[in-house]
Short mmCIF file of C-alpha atoms and ligand atoms in Angstrom, two decimals:
data_model
loop_
_atom_site.label_atom_id
_atom_site.label_comp_id
_atom_site.label_asym_id
_atom_site.label_seq_id
_atom_site.Cartn_x
_atom_site.Cartn_y
_atom_site.Cartn_z
CA MET A 1 76.95 8.57 6.34
CA ASN A 2 77.64 5.58 8.60
CA LEU A 3 81.31 6.37 8.80
CA PHE A 4 83.34 3.37 10.07
CA ILE A 5 86.91 4.54 8.46
CA PRO A 6 89.89 5.51 10.77
CA GLY A 7 88.89 8.78 11.92
CA PRO A 8 86.83 11.01 11.91
CA VAL A 9 84.24 8.85 13.73
CA GLU A 10 80.58 9.20 14.68
CA VAL A 11 79.73 11.87 17.48
CA ARG A 12 77.26 11.02 20.14
CA PRO A 13 74.02 13.95 20.04
CA GLU A 14 74.99 15.05 22.71
CA LEU A 15 78.32 15.72 22.05
CA LEU A 16 77.09 17.37 19.17
CA GLU A 17 74.78 19.48 21.53
CA GLN A 18 77.78 20.53 23.77
CA MET A 19 79.36 22.35 21.27
CA SER A 20 76.95 25.00 20.66
CA ARG A 21 76.70 26.14 24.15
CA PRO A 22 77.06 30.05 24.43
CA MET A 23 80.46 31.13 23.79
CA ILE A 24 82.98 32.14 27.52
CA GLY A 25 86.18 34.12 27.37
CA HIS A 26 88.99 31.85 26.44
CA ARG A 27 90.55 34.32 29.88
CA THR A 28 87.71 34.19 32.35
CA GLU A 29 87.89 32.11 35.17
CA ARG A 30 84.80 29.96 34.06
CA PHE A 31 87.51 29.33 31.12
CA SER A 32 90.15 27.78 34.02
CA GLU A 33 87.09 25.08 35.48
CA LEU A 34 86.45 23.66 32.08
CA TYR A 35 90.57 23.91 31.32
CA GLU A 36 91.07 22.18 34.72
CA SER A 37 88.04 19.59 34.54
CA VAL A 38 89.51 18.04 30.45
CA VAL A 39 93.31 18.28 31.72
CA GLN A 40 92.38 16.81 34.78
CA GLY A 41 90.29 13.84 32.78
CA LEU A 42 92.77 13.25 29.82
CA GLN A 43 95.44 13.14 32.94
CA ARG A 44 93.40 9.62 33.89
CA LEU A 45 92.82 8.39 30.51
CA THR A 46 96.60 8.58 30.31
CA HIS A 47 97.82 7.60 33.59
CA THR A 48 100.25 10.08 33.95
CA GLY A 49 100.61 13.02 36.63
CA ASN A 50 102.64 14.96 33.73
CA ARG A 51 101.49 18.53 32.07
CA VAL A 52 99.06 18.20 29.18
CA PHE A 53 99.20 20.00 26.39
CA VAL A 54 95.79 21.46 25.14
CA SER A 55 96.83 22.00 22.20
CA THR A 56 93.96 24.29 19.01
CA SER A 57 95.13 21.63 16.37
CA SER A 58 95.05 18.30 14.88
CA SER A 59 97.39 16.07 16.14
CA THR A 60 100.13 16.94 13.32
CA GLY A 61 100.73 19.62 14.80
CA LEU A 62 101.86 18.07 17.85
CA MET A 63 104.19 16.05 16.03
CA GLU A 64 106.13 18.70 14.78
CA GLY A 65 105.97 20.81 17.95
CA SER A 66 106.72 17.45 19.70
CA VAL A 67 110.37 16.72 17.43
CA ARG A 68 110.93 21.28 17.56
CA ASN A 69 111.65 20.87 21.25
CA ALA A 70 113.30 17.40 21.82
CA GLY A 71 116.84 18.99 21.32
CA SER A 72 119.33 16.76 18.48
CA PRO A 73 119.79 13.72 16.62
CA VAL A 74 115.86 12.30 16.97
CA LEU A 75 115.13 8.42 15.98
CA ASN A 76 112.08 7.88 14.30
CA LEU A 77 110.94 4.61 13.92
CA VAL A 78 109.01 3.88 10.81
CA ASN A 79 107.19 0.74 9.55
CA GLY A 80 103.89 2.46 7.66
CA ALA A 81 102.52 5.85 6.37
CA PHE A 82 101.95 8.14 10.35
CA GLY A 83 105.78 7.41 10.85
CA LYS A 84 107.33 7.70 7.88
CA ARG A 85 105.38 11.60 8.01
CA TRP A 86 106.74 11.78 11.85
CA HIS A 87 110.55 11.60 10.00
CA GLU A 88 109.57 13.89 7.11
CA ILE A 89 108.60 16.35 10.35
CA THR A 90 112.05 16.16 11.86
CA LEU A 91 113.66 16.44 8.49
CA LYS A 92 111.95 19.57 7.37
CA ASN A 93 112.41 21.38 11.69
CA GLY A 94 115.47 21.04 10.16
CA VAL A 95 116.49 18.23 13.45
CA ASP A 96 119.05 15.67 12.55
CA ALA A 97 117.45 12.20 12.69
CA ASP A 98 117.43 9.07 11.21
CA ALA A 99 114.75 6.66 10.32
CA LEU A 100 115.26 2.89 11.86
CA GLU A 101 112.72 1.60 8.84
CA PHE A 102 110.56 -1.87 8.77
CA PRO A 103 108.45 -3.71 6.47
CA VAL A 104 104.92 -2.89 6.98
CA GLY A 105 102.95 -5.26 8.30
CA GLU A 106 105.25 -5.65 10.14
CA PRO A 107 105.51 -4.33 13.60
CA VAL A 108 108.09 -2.17 15.81
CA ASP A 109 111.41 -4.75 17.27
CA PRO A 110 112.58 -3.73 20.59
CA ASP A 111 115.57 -5.86 19.58
CA THR A 112 116.55 -4.15 17.09
CA VAL A 113 115.53 -0.32 18.32
CA GLN A 114 118.05 -1.69 21.15
CA GLU A 115 121.12 -2.63 18.78
CA MET A 116 120.38 0.65 16.52
CA LEU A 117 120.08 3.11 20.45
CA GLY A 118 123.52 1.18 21.46
CA GLU A 119 125.14 2.80 17.76
CA ARG A 120 124.16 6.78 19.04
CA SER A 121 123.16 8.57 21.35
CA TYR A 122 120.02 10.30 20.70
CA SER A 123 117.73 13.27 21.78
CA ALA A 124 114.70 11.18 21.41
CA VAL A 125 113.04 8.33 20.03
CA THR A 126 109.53 8.57 17.96
CA MET A 127 107.33 5.78 17.58
CA VAL A 128 103.88 5.93 16.54
CA HIS A 129 101.63 3.19 18.43
CA ASN A 130 98.49 2.36 16.07
CA GLU A 131 99.98 2.71 13.23
CA SER A 132 96.75 3.49 11.18
CA SER A 133 97.90 2.87 7.75
CA THR A 134 98.59 -0.76 7.79
CA GLY A 135 96.35 -1.63 11.08
CA VAL A 136 99.35 -2.35 13.00
CA LEU A 137 99.78 -1.93 16.52
CA ASN A 138 102.95 -1.61 18.05
CA PRO A 139 104.73 -2.62 21.20
CA LEU A 140 104.44 -0.90 23.97
CA GLU A 141 107.88 -2.78 24.89
CA VAL A 142 109.66 -0.51 22.37
CA ALA A 143 109.86 2.09 25.53
CA GLU A 144 111.93 -0.19 28.15
CA VAL A 145 115.45 0.01 25.40
CA VAL A 146 114.54 3.87 25.10
CA PRO A 147 117.17 5.28 28.13
CA ASP A 148 116.84 7.53 30.60
CA ASP A 149 118.18 10.31 28.42
CA THR A 150 116.61 9.86 25.28
CA LEU A 151 112.62 11.05 25.48
CA PHE A 152 110.04 8.66 24.11
CA LEU A 153 107.79 10.54 21.60
CA LEU A 154 104.71 7.94 21.29
CA ASP A 155 101.55 8.88 19.33
CA THR A 156 98.27 7.06 20.27
CA VAL A 157 96.72 9.20 17.65
CA SER A 158 94.25 6.28 16.50
CA SER A 159 94.47 4.87 19.83
CA MET A 160 94.35 6.35 23.00
CA GLY A 161 91.05 6.20 24.28
CA GLY A 162 90.56 2.60 22.41
CA VAL A 163 93.76 1.00 24.11
CA ASP A 164 94.70 1.45 27.57
CA VAL A 165 97.98 3.13 27.54
CA ASP A 166 99.82 3.79 30.98
CA VAL A 167 101.93 6.94 30.68
CA ASP A 168 103.98 7.29 33.67
CA SER A 169 104.56 3.19 34.60
CA LEU A 170 106.07 3.18 30.43
CA GLY A 171 107.78 6.33 31.26
CA VAL A 172 106.37 7.87 27.94
CA ASP A 173 107.56 11.77 27.92
CA VAL A 174 105.46 12.65 25.34
CA CYS A 175 102.52 10.87 24.42
CA LEU A 176 100.09 12.85 21.74
CA PHE A 177 96.72 12.09 20.49
CA GLY A 178 93.55 14.28 19.06
CA THR A 179 89.85 14.08 19.09
CA GLN A 180 88.46 12.26 16.09
CA LYS A 181 89.46 8.91 16.57
CA CYS A 182 89.00 7.02 19.35
CA MET A 183 88.19 10.37 21.62
CA GLY A 184 84.66 10.05 19.07
CA LEU A 185 84.88 13.29 19.44
CA PRO A 186 85.09 15.64 16.02
CA PRO A 187 88.56 16.48 14.67
CA GLY A 188 90.13 20.61 15.79
CA LEU A 189 91.64 19.77 19.51
CA SER A 190 95.00 17.41 19.95
CA PHE A 191 96.60 16.41 23.42
CA ALA A 192 100.37 16.10 24.72
CA SER A 193 100.63 15.05 27.89
CA LEU A 194 105.00 16.00 28.84
CA SER A 195 107.23 14.91 30.94
CA GLU A 196 110.00 17.16 32.96
CA ASP A 197 112.59 15.22 31.32
CA ALA A 198 110.47 16.70 27.97
CA LEU A 199 109.83 20.17 29.47
CA ASP A 200 114.13 20.55 30.52
CA ARG A 201 115.26 18.79 27.41
CA SER A 202 113.39 22.06 25.47
CA GLU A 203 114.39 24.53 27.51
CA ASN A 204 117.95 24.42 25.29
CA VAL A 205 116.31 24.50 21.70
CA GLU A 206 116.44 26.87 19.75
CA PRO A 207 114.69 28.24 17.29
CA ARG A 208 111.31 26.07 19.13
CA GLY A 209 108.60 27.90 17.40
CA TYR A 210 105.98 29.82 19.45
CA TYR A 211 102.92 28.31 18.59
CA PHE A 212 104.00 24.48 20.49
CA SER A 213 106.87 26.11 22.20
CA TYR A 214 106.96 24.23 25.37
CA GLY A 215 107.66 27.16 27.66
CA SER A 216 105.30 29.35 25.73
CA PHE A 217 102.61 26.41 26.63
CA CYS A 218 104.12 26.04 30.34
CA ARG A 219 103.37 29.90 31.13
CA TYR A 220 100.48 29.97 30.79
CA ASP A 221 99.73 26.26 31.72
CA GLU A 222 100.53 28.35 34.96
CA LYS A 223 97.36 29.76 35.08
CA ARG A 224 94.81 27.62 32.99
CA GLN A 225 95.39 28.89 30.20
CA THR A 226 96.34 28.09 26.48
CA ILE A 227 98.51 30.17 24.85
CA SER A 228 96.13 31.23 22.25
CA THR A 229 92.35 31.43 21.73
CA PRO A 230 90.95 27.66 21.99
CA ASN A 231 88.39 25.61 20.43
CA ILE A 232 86.11 26.52 23.36
CA PRO A 233 82.88 24.37 21.37
CA LEU A 234 84.88 21.87 21.38
CA MET A 235 86.79 21.69 24.95
CA TYR A 236 82.75 21.43 26.21
CA ALA A 237 82.51 17.89 23.99
CA LEU A 238 85.73 17.26 25.73
CA ASP A 239 84.68 17.28 29.43
CA ARG A 240 80.66 15.52 28.81
CA GLN A 241 83.04 13.40 26.56
CA LEU A 242 85.76 12.53 29.72
CA GLU A 243 83.24 12.25 31.99
CA TYR A 244 81.11 9.94 29.85
CA ILE A 245 84.53 7.68 29.39
CA HIS A 246 85.10 7.49 32.84
CA ASP A 247 82.12 7.74 35.08
CA GLU A 248 79.02 6.05 32.40
CA GLU A 249 80.93 4.14 30.19
CA GLY A 250 84.23 3.01 32.13
CA MET A 251 87.43 2.73 30.79
CA ASP A 252 88.02 -0.75 30.83
CA ALA A 253 85.17 -1.50 29.53
CA ARG A 254 85.47 0.61 26.00
CA PHE A 255 88.87 -0.75 25.70
CA ARG A 256 86.78 -4.34 25.71
CA ARG A 257 84.08 -2.99 23.09
CA HIS A 258 87.14 -1.80 21.05
CA ALA A 259 88.80 -5.66 21.34
CA ARG A 260 85.30 -6.90 20.64
CA MET A 261 85.20 -4.85 17.48
CA MET A 262 88.32 -6.36 16.74
CA ASP A 263 87.44 -9.94 16.53
CA MET A 264 84.37 -9.39 15.36
CA THR A 265 85.81 -7.41 12.54
CA HIS A 266 88.04 -9.98 12.00
CA SER A 267 85.61 -13.62 12.24
CA TRP A 268 83.98 -11.48 8.88
CA ALA A 269 87.55 -10.87 6.83
CA ARG A 270 88.16 -14.53 7.45
CA GLY A 271 84.46 -16.08 7.03
CA ASN A 272 84.62 -13.85 3.39
CA GLY A 273 87.94 -15.70 2.43
CA PHE A 274 90.54 -12.57 3.82
CA ASP A 275 93.40 -12.25 5.25
CA ILE A 276 93.89 -9.83 8.30
CA TYR A 277 97.22 -8.44 7.21
CA PRO A 278 99.46 -7.20 10.54
CA ARG A 279 101.37 -9.94 11.56
CA GLU A 280 99.53 -12.01 13.82
CA GLY A 281 99.86 -10.65 17.82
CA TYR A 282 99.64 -7.20 16.64
CA GLU A 283 96.84 -6.19 14.97
CA SER A 284 95.45 -2.95 15.72
CA ARG A 285 92.13 -2.77 18.55
CA THR A 286 90.66 -0.33 16.70
CA VAL A 287 90.78 -0.51 13.07
CA THR A 288 91.24 -3.75 11.22
CA CYS A 289 93.16 -3.84 7.90
CA ILE A 290 91.84 -6.32 5.60
CA GLU A 291 93.99 -8.04 3.40
CA ASN A 292 91.81 -8.39 -0.70
CA THR A 293 93.65 -12.22 -1.05
CA ARG A 294 90.55 -12.72 -3.01
CA GLY A 295 91.96 -9.88 -5.25
CA VAL A 296 88.08 -8.09 -5.76
CA ASN A 297 88.04 -4.74 -6.78
CA ILE A 298 88.30 -2.37 -3.63
CA ASP A 299 86.62 0.70 -5.32
CA GLU A 300 83.60 -1.24 -6.71
CA ALA A 301 82.94 -2.47 -3.05
CA ILE A 302 83.55 0.48 -1.50
CA VAL A 303 81.24 2.55 -3.94
CA LYS A 304 77.96 0.03 -3.26
CA LEU A 305 78.88 0.46 0.28
CA ARG A 306 78.63 4.12 0.25
CA ASP A 307 75.40 3.47 -2.29
CA ARG A 308 74.07 2.06 0.67
CA GLY A 309 75.34 4.37 3.73
CA TYR A 310 78.35 2.93 4.83
CA LEU A 311 81.64 4.48 4.75
CA ILE A 312 85.25 2.00 5.56
CA SER A 313 88.43 2.91 3.81
CA ASN A 314 91.03 2.00 0.91
CA GLY A 315 94.07 0.71 1.58
CA TYR A 316 96.55 3.47 2.22
CA GLY A 317 99.11 5.01 -0.23
CA GLU A 318 100.55 1.99 -1.55
CA LEU A 319 98.65 -0.43 -0.10
CA LYS A 320 95.07 0.75 -1.54
CA GLY A 321 93.71 -2.23 -3.36
CA GLU A 322 95.43 -4.61 -2.05
CA THR A 323 94.50 -4.55 1.35
CA PHE A 324 90.99 -2.22 2.79
CA ARG A 325 90.19 -1.25 6.25
CA VAL A 326 87.39 -0.64 8.58
CA GLY A 327 87.79 1.23 11.45
CA HIS A 328 85.58 0.01 14.34
CA MET A 329 87.19 2.85 17.35
CA GLY A 330 84.97 5.44 19.21
CA ASP A 331 81.31 5.42 20.57
CA ARG A 332 80.98 2.62 17.70
CA ARG A 333 78.54 -0.46 19.20
CA PRO A 334 79.38 -3.10 18.15
CA GLU A 335 75.19 -3.33 17.21
CA GLU A 336 76.64 -0.61 14.71
CA LEU A 337 79.02 -2.73 13.28
CA GLU A 338 77.03 -6.23 13.03
CA GLU A 339 74.85 -4.02 10.96
CA LEU A 340 77.68 -2.53 8.54
CA LEU A 341 79.47 -6.93 8.70
CA GLY A 342 76.28 -7.73 6.87
CA VAL A 343 75.90 -5.19 4.66
CA MET A 344 79.48 -6.17 3.26
CA ASP A 345 78.05 -10.21 3.27
CA GLU A 346 76.31 -8.41 0.43
CA VAL A 347 78.98 -6.02 -1.49
CA PHE A 348 81.54 -8.48 -1.27
CA ARG A 349 79.99 -11.78 -1.93
CA GLU A 350 78.48 -10.52 -5.31
CA ALA A 351 82.37 -8.39 -5.55
CA THR A 352 85.04 -9.41 -8.18
C1 PLP B 1 98.29 7.73 13.83
C2 PLP B 1 98.12 8.63 13.51
N1 PLP B 1 99.03 9.76 13.40
C3 PLP B 1 98.76 10.61 13.05
C4 PLP B 1 97.84 11.29 12.62
C5 PLP B 1 97.36 12.26 11.99
O1 PLP B 1 96.91 13.06 12.85
P1 PLP B 1 96.18 13.89 12.77
O2 PLP B 1 94.92 14.11 10.89
O3 PLP B 1 95.04 14.77 13.38
O4 PLP B 1 96.75 15.43 11.61
C6 PLP B 1 96.60 10.03 11.98
C7 PLP B 1 95.73 10.36 11.46
O5 PLP B 1 94.95 9.51 10.48
C8 PLP B 1 97.29 9.13 12.55
O6 PLP B 1 96.50 7.82 12.17
#
């Protein structure tokens, strides 16, 4: 099946091969070399000098970890399903939290955030950069309105590796993402850059658990090791992928390729009588959310595409049927997307 969903994504065969390399012990020098190499590659990708937490969990784990270590109260910015999930996670961990909600399809508005921050003092603010559920790319200018003594926690799960995010210039305290989206790898590992402020704040938070505790992470990071047994096969693949991104494709070319695939998908949608769901100027470059303005049966179209070997996604949650999504992230090439869009032409031409 050809995956054009917003993760997991197709994985290049050479990366899958890396995952079948012989196992090594995670308390060995060889492992520490691998750890060092992936951390350096991730720091370069995210433009940070901060420590990077390599976690054997999906990104939801690090979302949970980030609010367990952040103190209280927390302000969760919500304009879609993943922002909402972060608010739920925050509350379920017993942290006092407010949600600042924006209409779905609309971006987070920095001025409204600033107003809210003037009303109450927060220990941390969370924001999802690329809302995969609505295809909205939220403005990173929000970072500028977060006061110095408030941590800014950013989910870049479906943007990092496809869109440039300069963690240190923006002053992002925790920037988290995982392997199975724009990084072009199978699921199983996630990462979080942690600023000194985020680490300091966490020292006074109790209880903050064990698996995602920044204190435990730092103790092992000093030794260039992980808290518990990590997903070593995926670390091999990640190491190779970071080398590919930095030394072969190049970060800028990678970001341009993602933007080009967004343009191609927008042209297809407009050419086939559909609109783009998010507000203009805030469209995701990695997953396009198309508004079903023609009112066609999306489930049926998805099944027809599946029968021809291609998988795209219906709208998320309440947007099912009203929208549908095409993921164009990771190592997907424009030529491959062209092929999908050709098949979509045929399927949607006859869709009712
Ligand atoms: C924006 C965003 N945040 C968080 C997640 C959760 O990631 P995971 O499923 O890897 O835990 C997803 C997954 O689709 C996502 O798109």
